[in-house]
PDB file of N, CA, C and O in Angstrom:
ATOM      1  N   MET A   1       1.380  -5.457 -41.446  1.00 53.00           N
ATOM      2  CA  MET A   1       1.317  -4.466 -40.528  1.00 53.00           C
ATOM      3  C   MET A   1       1.507  -5.102 -39.289  1.00 53.00           C
ATOM      4  O   MET A   1       1.224  -6.753 -39.372  1.00 53.00           O
ATOM      5  N   ILE A   2       2.705  -4.634 -38.460  1.00 59.00           N
ATOM      6  CA  ILE A   2       3.490  -5.498 -37.536  1.00 59.00           C
ATOM      7  C   ILE A   2       2.622  -5.688 -35.679  1.00 59.00           C
ATOM      8  O   ILE A   2       1.936  -4.401 -35.607  1.00 59.00           O
ATOM      9  N   SER A   3       2.527  -6.920 -35.617  1.00 58.00           N
ATOM     10  CA  SER A   3       1.734  -6.423 -33.587  1.00 58.00           C
ATOM     11  C   SER A   3       2.689  -6.761 -32.718  1.00 58.00           C
ATOM     12  O   SER A   3       4.070  -7.238 -32.991  1.00 58.00           O
ATOM     13  N   TRP A   4       2.748  -5.664 -31.617  1.00 60.00           N
ATOM     14  CA  TRP A   4       3.907  -5.904 -31.058  1.00 60.00           C
ATOM     15  C   TRP A   4       3.213  -6.505 -29.759  1.00 60.00           C
ATOM     16  O   TRP A   4       2.329  -6.750 -29.249  1.00 60.00           O
ATOM     17  N   LEU A   5       4.572  -7.226 -29.492  1.00 58.00           N
ATOM     18  CA  LEU A   5       3.923  -8.071 -28.071  1.00 58.00           C
ATOM     19  C   LEU A   5       3.450  -7.146 -26.517  1.00 58.00           C
ATOM     20  O   LEU A   5       4.456  -5.957 -27.216  1.00 58.00           O
ATOM     21  N   PRO A   6       3.060  -7.114 -26.203  1.00 56.00           N
ATOM     22  CA  PRO A   6       2.716  -6.273 -24.903  1.00 56.00           C
ATOM     23  C   PRO A   6       3.865  -6.696 -24.083  1.00 56.00           C
ATOM     24  O   PRO A   6       4.643  -6.989 -24.110  1.00 56.00           O
ATOM     25  N   GLY A   7       4.079  -5.521 -23.232  1.00 50.00           N
ATOM     26  CA  GLY A   7       4.780  -5.119 -21.950  1.00 50.00           C
ATOM     27  C   GLY A   7       5.486  -6.038 -21.270  1.00 50.00           C
ATOM     28  O   GLY A   7       4.149  -6.853 -21.406  1.00 50.00           O
ATOM     29  N   VAL A   8       6.385  -6.282 -20.467  1.00 49.00           N
ATOM     30  CA  VAL A   8       6.128  -6.972 -19.141  1.00 49.00           C
ATOM     31  C   VAL A   8       4.690  -6.769 -18.560  1.00 49.00           C
ATOM     32  O   VAL A   8       4.707  -5.925 -17.977  1.00 49.00           O
ATOM     33  N   ALA A   9       4.407  -7.715 -17.346  1.00 47.00           N
ATOM     34  CA  ALA A   9       2.913  -7.311 -16.771  1.00 47.00           C
ATOM     35  C   ALA A   9       3.615  -7.105 -15.752  1.00 47.00           C
ATOM     36  O   ALA A   9       4.555  -7.056 -14.483  1.00 47.00           O
ATOM     37  N   THR A  10       2.828  -5.637 -15.182  1.00 53.00           N
ATOM     38  CA  THR A  10       3.302  -5.227 -13.641  1.00 53.00           C
ATOM     39  C   THR A  10       2.293  -5.843 -12.639  1.00 53.00           C
ATOM     40  O   THR A  10       0.710  -5.744 -13.087  1.00 53.00           O
ATOM     41  N   SER A  11       2.272  -6.327 -11.453  1.00 57.00           N
ATOM     42  CA  SER A  11       2.046  -6.547 -10.779  1.00 57.00           C
ATOM     43  C   SER A  11       1.037  -5.385  -9.945  1.00 57.00           C
ATOM     44  O   SER A  11       1.001  -4.278  -9.833  1.00 57.00           O
ATOM     45  N   ALA A  12      -0.631  -5.537  -9.925  1.00 76.00           N
ATOM     46  CA  ALA A  12      -1.540  -4.920  -9.392  1.00 76.00           C
ATOM     47  C   ALA A  12      -1.025  -3.716  -8.024  1.00 76.00           C
ATOM     48  O   ALA A  12      -0.845  -5.039  -6.859  1.00 76.00           O
ATOM     49  N   CYS A  13      -1.509  -2.855  -8.192  1.00 89.00           N
ATOM     50  CA  CYS A  13      -0.684  -2.427  -6.280  1.00 89.00           C
ATOM     51  C   CYS A  13      -1.707  -1.545  -6.316  1.00 89.00           C
ATOM     52  O   CYS A  13      -0.880  -0.181  -7.309  1.00 89.00           O
ATOM     53  N   GLU A  14      -2.856  -1.091  -5.665  1.00 93.00           N
ATOM     54  CA  GLU A  14      -3.252  -0.288  -6.078  1.00 93.00           C
ATOM     55  C   GLU A  14      -4.304   0.520  -4.672  1.00 93.00           C
ATOM     56  O   GLU A  14      -4.649  -0.381  -3.838  1.00 93.00           O
ATOM     57  N   VAL A  15      -4.431   2.048  -4.451  1.00 95.00           N
ATOM     58  CA  VAL A  15      -5.665   2.448  -2.856  1.00 95.00           C
ATOM     59  C   VAL A  15      -6.566   2.307  -3.787  1.00 95.00           C
ATOM     60  O   VAL A  15      -7.327   2.407  -4.740  1.00 95.00           O
ATOM     61  N   THR A  16      -7.840   1.102  -3.166  1.00 94.00           N
ATOM     62  CA  THR A  16      -9.364   1.514  -3.332  1.00 94.00           C
ATOM     63  C   THR A  16     -10.187   2.282  -2.841  1.00 94.00           C
ATOM     64  O   THR A  16     -11.315   2.139  -3.934  1.00 94.00           O
ATOM     65  N   ASN A  17     -10.125   2.114  -1.724  1.00 95.00           N
ATOM     66  CA  ASN A  17     -10.735   3.272  -1.155  1.00 95.00           C
ATOM     67  C   ASN A  17      -9.979   3.576   0.339  1.00 95.00           C
ATOM     68  O   ASN A  17      -8.985   3.200   0.931  1.00 95.00           O
ATOM     69  N   VAL A  18     -10.366   5.025   0.935  1.00 95.00           N
ATOM     70  CA  VAL A  18      -9.844   5.621   1.994  1.00 95.00           C
ATOM     71  C   VAL A  18     -11.165   6.399   3.132  1.00 95.00           C
ATOM     72  O   VAL A  18     -11.885   6.381   2.834  1.00 95.00           O
ATOM     73  N   SER A  19     -10.969   5.809   3.597  1.00 95.00           N
ATOM     74  CA  SER A  19     -12.434   6.025   5.102  1.00 95.00           C
ATOM     75  C   SER A  19     -11.296   6.941   6.300  1.00 95.00           C
ATOM     76  O   SER A  19     -10.082   7.429   5.808  1.00 95.00           O
ATOM     77  N   ARG A  20     -12.121   7.751   7.080  1.00 94.00           N
ATOM     78  CA  ARG A  20     -11.691   8.341   8.286  1.00 94.00           C
ATOM     79  C   ARG A  20     -10.631   7.250   9.073  1.00 94.00           C
ATOM     80  O   ARG A  20      -9.791   8.124  10.157  1.00 94.00           O
ATOM     81  N   PHE A  21     -10.671   6.260   8.844  1.00 95.00           N
ATOM     82  CA  PHE A  21     -10.317   5.606   9.721  1.00 95.00           C
ATOM     83  C   PHE A  21      -8.554   4.278   9.011  1.00 95.00           C
ATOM     84  O   PHE A  21      -7.152   4.117  10.014  1.00 95.00           O
ATOM     85  N   GLY A  22      -8.555   4.384   7.974  1.00 95.00           N
ATOM     86  CA  GLY A  22      -7.238   4.552   7.756  1.00 95.00           C
ATOM     87  C   GLY A  22      -8.022   4.248   5.488  1.00 95.00           C
ATOM     88  O   GLY A  22      -8.728   4.469   4.803  1.00 95.00           O
ATOM     89  N   PHE A  23      -7.016   3.188   4.632  1.00 96.00           N
ATOM     90  CA  PHE A  23      -7.665   2.671   3.548  1.00 96.00           C
ATOM     91  C   PHE A  23      -7.295   1.670   2.960  1.00 96.00           C
ATOM     92  O   PHE A  23      -6.486   0.832   4.334  1.00 96.00           O
ATOM     93  N   TRP A  24      -7.911   1.081   1.987  1.00 96.00           N
ATOM     94  CA  TRP A  24      -8.139  -0.517   1.271  1.00 96.00           C
ATOM     95  C   TRP A  24      -6.592  -0.715   0.723  1.00 96.00           C
ATOM     96  O   TRP A  24      -7.167   0.653  -0.189  1.00 96.00           O
ATOM     97  N   LEU A  25      -5.603  -1.733   0.514  1.00 94.00           N
ATOM     98  CA  LEU A  25      -5.002  -1.397  -0.626  1.00 94.00           C
ATOM     99  C   LEU A  25      -5.444  -2.979  -1.272  1.00 94.00           C
ATOM    100  O   LEU A  25      -5.776  -4.055  -0.200  1.00 94.00           O
ATOM    101  N   VAL A  26      -5.344  -3.374  -2.270  1.00 94.00           N
ATOM    102  CA  VAL A  26      -5.460  -4.599  -3.285  1.00 94.00           C
ATOM    103  C   VAL A  26      -4.362  -4.664  -3.661  1.00 94.00           C
ATOM    104  O   VAL A  26      -3.514  -3.866  -4.637  1.00 94.00           O
ATOM    105  N   ILE A  27      -2.970  -5.530  -3.260  1.00 93.00           N
ATOM    106  CA  ILE A  27      -1.794  -5.765  -3.975  1.00 93.00           C
ATOM    107  C   ILE A  27      -1.972  -7.519  -4.688  1.00 93.00           C
ATOM    108  O   ILE A  27      -2.547  -8.084  -3.554  1.00 93.00           O
ATOM    109  N   ASP A  28      -2.121  -7.617  -6.402  1.00 90.00           N
ATOM    110  CA  ASP A  28      -1.598  -8.843  -6.520  1.00 90.00           C
ATOM    111  C   ASP A  28      -3.157  -9.997  -5.971  1.00 90.00           C
ATOM    112  O   ASP A  28      -3.092 -11.054  -5.321  1.00 90.00           O
ATOM    113  N   ASP A  29      -4.477  -9.168  -6.622  1.00 87.00           N
ATOM    114  CA  ASP A  29      -5.622  -9.512  -5.847  1.00 87.00           C
ATOM    115  C   ASP A  29      -6.035  -9.838  -5.090  1.00 87.00           C
ATOM    116  O   ASP A  29      -6.698 -11.031  -4.073  1.00 87.00           O
ATOM    117  N   ARG A  30      -5.076  -9.664  -3.387  1.00 92.00           N
ATOM    118  CA  ARG A  30      -5.500  -9.428  -2.428  1.00 92.00           C
ATOM    119  C   ARG A  30      -5.787  -8.108  -1.397  1.00 92.00           C
ATOM    120  O   ARG A  30      -4.871  -6.856  -2.400  1.00 92.00           O
ATOM    121  N   GLU A  31      -6.365  -7.883  -0.593  1.00 94.00           N
ATOM    122  CA  GLU A  31      -6.712  -6.824  -0.060  1.00 94.00           C
ATOM    123  C   GLU A  31      -6.487  -6.729   1.745  1.00 94.00           C
ATOM    124  O   GLU A  31      -6.012  -8.259   1.511  1.00 94.00           O
ATOM    125  N   TYR A  32      -5.933  -5.600   1.859  1.00 93.00           N
ATOM    126  CA  TYR A  32      -4.848  -4.735   3.007  1.00 93.00           C
ATOM    127  C   TYR A  32      -5.708  -3.499   3.718  1.00 93.00           C
ATOM    128  O   TYR A  32      -6.065  -3.263   3.006  1.00 93.00           O
ATOM    129  N   PHE A  33      -6.180  -4.126   5.008  1.00 94.00           N
ATOM    130  CA  PHE A  33      -6.441  -2.517   5.464  1.00 94.00           C
ATOM    131  C   PHE A  33      -5.414  -1.423   5.768  1.00 94.00           C
ATOM    132  O   PHE A  33      -4.584  -2.031   6.658  1.00 94.00           O
ATOM    133  N   VAL A  34      -4.889  -0.387   6.247  1.00 94.00           N
ATOM    134  CA  VAL A  34      -4.198  -0.279   6.604  1.00 94.00           C
ATOM    135  C   VAL A  34      -4.242   1.205   7.351  1.00 94.00           C
ATOM    136  O   VAL A  34      -5.330   2.040   7.208  1.00 94.00           O
ATOM    137  N   PRO A  35      -5.087   0.535   8.679  1.00 92.00           N
ATOM    138  CA  PRO A  35      -5.075   1.783   9.563  1.00 92.00           C
ATOM    139  C   PRO A  35      -4.401   2.907  10.204  1.00 92.00           C
ATOM    140  O   PRO A  35      -3.031   2.925  10.675  1.00 92.00           O
ATOM    141  N   PHE A  36      -4.920   3.996  10.350  1.00 92.00           N
ATOM    142  CA  PHE A  36      -4.260   5.820  10.545  1.00 92.00           C
ATOM    143  C   PHE A  36      -3.403   5.323  12.200  1.00 92.00           C
ATOM    144  O   PHE A  36      -2.746   5.527  12.574  1.00 92.00           O
ATOM    145  N   THR A  37      -4.166   4.324  12.972  1.00 89.00           N
ATOM    146  CA  THR A  37      -3.655   4.533  14.165  1.00 89.00           C
ATOM    147  C   THR A  37      -2.096   3.695  14.366  1.00 89.00           C
ATOM    148  O   THR A  37      -1.517   3.866  15.053  1.00 89.00           O
ATOM    149  N   ASP A  38      -2.461   2.932  13.476  1.00 87.00           N
ATOM    150  CA  ASP A  38      -1.108   1.652  13.272  1.00 87.00           C
ATOM    151  C   ASP A  38       0.466   2.702  12.733  1.00 87.00           C
ATOM    152  O   ASP A  38       1.422   1.997  12.345  1.00 87.00           O
ATOM    153  N   TYR A  39      -0.852   3.191  11.790  1.00 90.00           N
ATOM    154  CA  TYR A  39       0.298   4.129  10.355  1.00 90.00           C
ATOM    155  C   TYR A  39       0.397   5.630  10.748  1.00 90.00           C
ATOM    156  O   TYR A  39      -0.238   6.340   9.105  1.00 90.00           O
ATOM    157  N   PRO A  40       0.695   6.182  11.450  1.00 89.00           N
ATOM    158  CA  PRO A  40       0.055   7.895  11.438  1.00 89.00           C
ATOM    159  C   PRO A  40       0.851   8.397  10.302  1.00 89.00           C
ATOM    160  O   PRO A  40       0.221   9.590   9.998  1.00 89.00           O
ATOM    161  N   GLY A  41       2.130   8.207   9.657  1.00 89.00           N
ATOM    162  CA  GLY A  41       2.040   9.286   8.649  1.00 89.00           C
ATOM    163  C   GLY A  41       1.121   9.410   7.390  1.00 89.00           C
ATOM    164  O   GLY A  41       1.587   9.896   6.289  1.00 89.00           O
ATOM    165  N   PHE A  42       0.310   8.594   7.178  1.00 93.00           N
ATOM    166  CA  PHE A  42      -0.285   8.712   6.468  1.00 93.00           C
ATOM    167  C   PHE A  42      -1.866  10.068   7.164  1.00 93.00           C
ATOM    168  O   PHE A  42      -2.457  10.384   5.926  1.00 93.00           O
ATOM    169  N   ARG A  43      -1.788   9.687   7.989  1.00 89.00           N
ATOM    170  CA  ARG A  43      -2.796  10.991   8.881  1.00 89.00           C
ATOM    171  C   ARG A  43      -3.199  12.356   8.669  1.00 89.00           C
ATOM    172  O   ARG A  43      -4.958  12.542   7.658  1.00 89.00           O
ATOM    173  N   ASP A  44      -2.053  13.059   8.732  1.00 91.00           N
ATOM    174  CA  ASP A  44      -2.427  13.998   7.466  1.00 91.00           C
ATOM    175  C   ASP A  44      -1.975  14.328   5.928  1.00 91.00           C
ATOM    176  O   ASP A  44      -2.094  15.677   5.275  1.00 91.00           O
ATOM    177  N   ALA A  45      -2.347  13.314   5.421  1.00 94.00           N
ATOM    178  CA  ALA A  45      -2.164  12.849   4.332  1.00 94.00           C
ATOM    179  C   ALA A  45      -3.015  13.057   3.279  1.00 94.00           C
ATOM    180  O   ALA A  45      -4.589  13.597   3.442  1.00 94.00           O
ATOM    181  N   THR A  46      -2.976  14.017   2.056  1.00 95.00           N
ATOM    182  CA  THR A  46      -3.515  14.412   1.487  1.00 95.00           C
ATOM    183  C   THR A  46      -4.011  12.979   0.405  1.00 95.00           C
ATOM    184  O   THR A  46      -3.344  11.686  -0.219  1.00 95.00           O
ATOM    185  N   MET A  47      -5.004  13.433  -0.464  1.00 95.00           N
ATOM    186  CA  MET A  47      -6.019  12.235  -1.114  1.00 95.00           C
ATOM    187  C   MET A  47      -4.288  12.200  -2.190  1.00 95.00           C
ATOM    188  O   MET A  47      -4.457  10.341  -2.997  1.00 95.00           O
ATOM    189  N   SER A  48      -4.152  12.548  -2.608  1.00 95.00           N
ATOM    190  CA  SER A  48      -3.387  12.342  -3.792  1.00 95.00           C
ATOM    191  C   SER A  48      -2.019  11.420  -3.716  1.00 95.00           C
ATOM    192  O   SER A  48      -1.365  10.913  -4.065  1.00 95.00           O
ATOM    193  N   GLN A  49      -1.642  11.938  -2.388  1.00 96.00           N
ATOM    194  CA  GLN A  49      -0.538  12.124  -1.727  1.00 96.00           C
ATOM    195  C   GLN A  49      -0.477   9.847  -1.428  1.00 96.00           C
ATOM    196  O   GLN A  49       0.096   8.611  -1.524  1.00 96.00           O
ATOM    197  N   ILE A  50      -2.292   9.392  -0.378  1.00 96.00           N
ATOM    198  CA  ILE A  50      -1.995   8.125   0.027  1.00 96.00           C
ATOM    199  C   ILE A  50      -2.412   7.781  -1.327  1.00 96.00           C
ATOM    200  O   ILE A  50      -2.205   6.448  -1.492  1.00 96.00           O
ATOM    201  N   TYR A  51      -3.240   8.156  -2.672  1.00 95.00           N
ATOM    202  CA  TYR A  51      -3.028   7.575  -3.638  1.00 95.00           C
ATOM    203  C   TYR A  51      -1.759   7.192  -4.670  1.00 95.00           C
ATOM    204  O   TYR A  51      -1.909   6.165  -5.599  1.00 95.00           O
ATOM    205  N   ALA A  52      -0.912   7.866  -4.173  1.00 95.00           N
ATOM    206  CA  ALA A  52       0.440   7.272  -5.122  1.00 95.00           C
ATOM    207  C   ALA A  52       1.358   6.538  -4.338  1.00 95.00           C
ATOM    208  O   ALA A  52       2.317   6.885  -4.215  1.00 95.00           O
ATOM    209  N   ILE A  53       0.881   5.189  -5.425  1.00 94.00           N
ATOM    210  CA  ILE A  53       1.105   4.282  -4.392  1.00 94.00           C
ATOM    211  C   ILE A  53       2.673   3.845  -5.973  1.00 94.00           C
ATOM    212  O   ILE A  53       1.628   3.336  -6.742  1.00 94.00           O
ATOM    213  N   GLU A  54       3.788   3.024  -5.523  1.00 94.00           N
ATOM    214  CA  GLU A  54       4.879   2.790  -5.718  1.00 94.00           C
ATOM    215  C   GLU A  54       4.938   0.758  -5.088  1.00 94.00           C
ATOM    216  O   GLU A  54       5.558   1.083  -3.904  1.00 94.00           O
ATOM    217  N   ARG A  55       5.313   0.139  -5.586  1.00 94.00           N
ATOM    218  CA  ARG A  55       6.197  -1.125  -5.577  1.00 94.00           C
ATOM    219  C   ARG A  55       7.039  -1.231  -6.266  1.00 94.00           C
ATOM    220  O   ARG A  55       7.605  -0.878  -7.378  1.00 94.00           O
ATOM    221  N   ILE A  56       7.922  -1.595  -5.434  1.00 92.00           N
ATOM    222  CA  ILE A  56       9.553  -1.120  -5.118  1.00 92.00           C
ATOM    223  C   ILE A  56       9.992  -2.660  -4.508  1.00 92.00           C
ATOM    224  O   ILE A  56      11.578  -2.539  -5.127  1.00 92.00           O
ATOM    225  N   ALA A  57       8.760  -3.724  -4.312  1.00 92.00           N
ATOM    226  CA  ALA A  57      10.130  -4.673  -4.288  1.00 92.00           C
ATOM    227  C   ALA A  57       8.437  -6.315  -4.492  1.00 92.00           C
ATOM    228  O   ALA A  57       7.924  -5.228  -4.462  1.00 92.00           O
ATOM    229  N   PRO A  58       9.290  -6.951  -5.026  1.00 91.00           N
ATOM    230  CA  PRO A  58       7.991  -7.856  -4.325  1.00 91.00           C
ATOM    231  C   PRO A  58       6.872  -7.815  -3.783  1.00 91.00           C
ATOM    232  O   PRO A  58       5.851  -8.360  -3.069  1.00 91.00           O
ATOM    233  N   ASP A  59       8.000  -7.408  -2.234  1.00 90.00           N
ATOM    234  CA  ASP A  59       7.055  -7.208  -1.086  1.00 90.00           C
ATOM    235  C   ASP A  59       6.997  -6.441   0.043  1.00 90.00           C
ATOM    236  O   ASP A  59       6.634  -6.168   1.154  1.00 90.00           O
ATOM    237  N   GLN A  60       7.350  -5.266  -1.148  1.00 93.00           N
ATOM    238  CA  GLN A  60       7.256  -3.662  -0.553  1.00 93.00           C
ATOM    239  C   GLN A  60       6.553  -2.531  -1.731  1.00 93.00           C
ATOM    240  O   GLN A  60       7.093  -2.592  -2.346  1.00 93.00           O
ATOM    241  N   ILE A  61       5.780  -1.753  -0.778  1.00 94.00           N
ATOM    242  CA  ILE A  61       5.609  -0.735  -1.170  1.00 94.00           C
ATOM    243  C   ILE A  61       5.745   0.665  -0.699  1.00 94.00           C
ATOM    244  O   ILE A  61       5.918   0.354   0.626  1.00 94.00           O
ATOM    245  N   CYS A  62       6.008   2.164  -1.680  1.00 94.00           N
ATOM    246  CA  CYS A  62       6.178   2.951  -0.947  1.00 94.00           C
ATOM    247  C   CYS A  62       5.460   4.450  -1.144  1.00 94.00           C
ATOM    248  O   CYS A  62       4.656   3.719  -2.540  1.00 94.00           O
ATOM    249  N   TRP A  63       5.788   5.447  -0.222  1.00 95.00           N
ATOM    250  CA  TRP A  63       4.789   6.375  -1.439  1.00 95.00           C
ATOM    251  C   TRP A  63       5.800   7.468  -1.153  1.00 95.00           C
ATOM    252  O   TRP A  63       6.070   7.954   0.162  1.00 95.00           O
ATOM    253  N   PRO A  64       6.928   7.920  -2.534  1.00 94.00           N
ATOM    254  CA  PRO A  64       7.542   8.376  -2.316  1.00 94.00           C
ATOM    255  C   PRO A  64       7.230  10.341  -0.960  1.00 94.00           C
ATOM    256  O   PRO A  64       8.098  10.796  -0.942  1.00 94.00           O
ATOM    257  N   ALA A  65       6.137  10.300  -1.596  1.00 93.00           N
ATOM    258  CA  ALA A  65       5.746  12.255  -1.523  1.00 93.00           C
ATOM    259  C   ALA A  65       5.885  12.156   0.136  1.00 93.00           C
ATOM    260  O   ALA A  65       5.968  12.820   0.979  1.00 93.00           O
ATOM    261  N   LEU A  66       5.415  11.218   0.384  1.00 94.00           N
ATOM    262  CA  LEU A  66       4.913  10.898   2.393  1.00 94.00           C
ATOM    263  C   LEU A  66       6.484   9.922   3.242  1.00 94.00           C
ATOM    264  O   LEU A  66       6.865  10.229   4.285  1.00 94.00           O
ATOM    265  N   ASP A  67       7.614   9.807   2.250  1.00 92.00           N
ATOM    266  CA  ASP A  67       8.439   9.097   2.912  1.00 92.00           C
ATOM    267  C   ASP A  67       8.052   7.438   3.703  1.00 92.00           C
ATOM    268  O   ASP A  67       8.985   7.274   4.841  1.00 92.00           O
ATOM    269  N   VAL A  68       7.062   7.171   2.934  1.00 91.00           N
ATOM    270  CA  VAL A  68       6.049   5.990   3.311  1.00 91.00           C
ATOM    271  C   VAL A  68       7.124   4.898   3.495  1.00 91.00           C
ATOM    272  O   VAL A  68       5.868   4.520   2.108  1.00 91.00           O
ATOM    273  N   ASP A  69       7.259   3.325   3.383  1.00 91.00           N
ATOM    274  CA  ASP A  69       7.359   2.645   2.937  1.00 91.00           C
ATOM    275  C   ASP A  69       6.818   1.369   4.370  1.00 91.00           C
ATOM    276  O   ASP A  69       6.802   1.147   4.875  1.00 91.00           O
ATOM    277  N   ILE A  70       5.939   0.698   3.535  1.00 91.00           N
ATOM    278  CA  ILE A  70       5.396  -0.744   4.446  1.00 91.00           C
ATOM    279  C   ILE A  70       5.729  -2.292   3.661  1.00 91.00           C
ATOM    280  O   ILE A  70       6.132  -2.241   1.873  1.00 91.00           O
ATOM    281  N   ASP A  71       6.409  -2.941   4.366  1.00 91.00           N
ATOM    282  CA  ASP A  71       6.359  -4.101   3.820  1.00 91.00           C
ATOM    283  C   ASP A  71       4.945  -5.098   4.637  1.00 91.00           C
ATOM    284  O   ASP A  71       4.464  -5.598   5.184  1.00 91.00           O
ATOM    285  N   LEU A  72       4.952  -6.119   3.097  1.00 91.00           N
ATOM    286  CA  LEU A  72       3.704  -6.430   2.918  1.00 91.00           C
ATOM    287  C   LEU A  72       3.375  -7.466   4.143  1.00 91.00           C
ATOM    288  O   LEU A  72       2.380  -8.091   4.491  1.00 91.00           O
ATOM    289  N   LYS A  73       4.798  -7.722   4.383  1.00 90.00           N
ATOM    290  CA  LYS A  73       5.416  -8.848   5.873  1.00 90.00           C
ATOM    291  C   LYS A  73       3.992  -8.310   6.957  1.00 90.00           C
ATOM    292  O   LYS A  73       3.583  -9.021   7.995  1.00 90.00           O
ATOM    293  N   ALA A  74       4.337  -7.043   7.709  1.00 88.00           N
ATOM    294  CA  ALA A  74       3.526  -6.182   8.175  1.00 88.00           C
ATOM    295  C   ALA A  74       2.493  -6.370   8.373  1.00 88.00           C
ATOM    296  O   ALA A  74       1.507  -6.345   9.029  1.00 88.00           O
ATOM    297  N   LEU A  75       1.485  -5.894   6.763  1.00 87.00           N
ATOM    298  CA  LEU A  75      -0.017  -6.288   7.078  1.00 87.00           C
ATOM    299  C   LEU A  75      -0.535  -7.619   6.778  1.00 87.00           C
ATOM    300  O   LEU A  75      -1.835  -7.576   7.091  1.00 87.00           O
ATOM    301  N   GLU A  76       0.184  -8.759   6.217  1.00 86.00           N
ATOM    302  CA  GLU A  76      -0.167  -9.979   5.841  1.00 86.00           C
ATOM    303  C   GLU A  76      -0.196 -10.676   8.006  1.00 86.00           C
ATOM    304  O   GLU A  76      -0.727 -11.434   8.374  1.00 86.00           O
ATOM    305  N   HIS A  77       0.530 -10.052   8.611  1.00 81.00           N
ATOM    306  CA  HIS A  77       0.556 -10.718   9.852  1.00 81.00           C
ATOM    307  C   HIS A  77       1.433  -9.197  11.510  1.00 81.00           C
ATOM    308  O   HIS A  77       2.095  -9.491  11.860  1.00 81.00           O
ATOM    309  N   SER A  78       0.054  -8.498  10.864  1.00 73.00           N
ATOM    310  CA  SER A  78       0.174  -6.992  11.485  1.00 73.00           C
ATOM    311  C   SER A  78       0.645  -7.730  13.267  1.00 73.00           C
ATOM    312  O   SER A  78       1.189  -6.758  13.615  1.00 73.00           O
ATOM    313  N   GLU A  79      -0.016  -9.189  13.720  1.00 73.00           N
ATOM    314  CA  GLU A  79       0.908  -9.198  14.949  1.00 73.00           C
ATOM    315  C   GLU A  79       2.389  -9.821  15.496  1.00 73.00           C
ATOM    316  O   GLU A  79       2.475  -9.886  16.397  1.00 73.00           O
ATOM    317  N   THR A  80       2.910  -9.758  14.093  1.00 72.00           N
ATOM    318  CA  THR A  80       4.461 -10.480  14.434  1.00 72.00           C
ATOM    319  C   THR A  80       5.106  -8.908  14.210  1.00 72.00           C
ATOM    320  O   THR A  80       6.356  -8.722  13.818  1.00 72.00           O
ATOM    321  N   PHE A  81       4.075  -7.275  14.005  1.00 68.00           N
ATOM    322  CA  PHE A  81       5.161  -6.751  14.111  1.00 68.00           C
ATOM    323  C   PHE A  81       4.497  -5.516  15.168  1.00 68.00           C
ATOM    324  O   PHE A  81       3.422  -4.636  13.969  1.00 68.00           O
ATOM    325  N   PRO A  82       4.139  -5.353  16.218  1.00 64.00           N
ATOM    326  CA  PRO A  82       3.850  -4.401  16.440  1.00 64.00           C
ATOM    327  C   PRO A  82       3.942  -3.307  16.645  1.00 64.00           C
ATOM    328  O   PRO A  82       2.904  -2.672  17.702  1.00 64.00           O
ATOM    329  N   LEU A  83       5.010  -2.881  16.006  1.00 61.00           N
ATOM    330  CA  LEU A  83       5.718  -1.326  16.712  1.00 61.00           C
ATOM    331  C   LEU A  83       4.580  -0.669  15.460  1.00 61.00           C
ATOM    332  O   LEU A  83       3.720  -1.307  14.536  1.00 61.00           O
ATOM    333  N   VAL A  84       4.283   0.515  15.575  1.00 59.00           N
ATOM    334  CA  VAL A  84       3.320   1.330  15.647  1.00 59.00           C
ATOM    335  C   VAL A  84       4.710   1.807  13.748  1.00 59.00           C
ATOM    336  O   VAL A  84       5.865   3.003  15.242  1.00 59.00           O
ATOM    337  N   PHE A  85       4.100   2.179  13.531  1.00 55.00           N
ATOM    338  CA  PHE A  85       5.288   2.598  11.331  1.00 55.00           C
ATOM    339  C   PHE A  85       4.617   4.515  11.922  1.00 55.00           C
ATOM    340  O   PHE A  85       3.466   4.521  11.657  1.00 55.00           O
ATOM    341  N   SER A  86       5.323   5.001  11.396  1.00 51.00           N
ATOM    342  CA  SER A  86       5.893   6.442  12.015  1.00 51.00           C
ATOM    343  C   SER A  86       5.854   6.855   9.641  1.00 51.00           C
ATOM    344  O   SER A  86       6.631   5.767   9.190  1.00 51.00           O
TER     345      SER A  86
END
């Protein structure tokens, strides 16, 4: 019997909770809060759309169905990214 090596590890990237104010992401063992006031593109999204997250680069995540991308630097240092994203 041949044992196969596991595939390439992927970085953890998931939505863990949604509230009426926003949602929480866990990415690489760090937790982020995404408020709907700062990211209104998620306000009218369905739960399945919010949970359908993809990591497209080490510091970039996206929601293809919503056409929304977020740079992790914007979540880590929101004071340097004062614009509201849509």
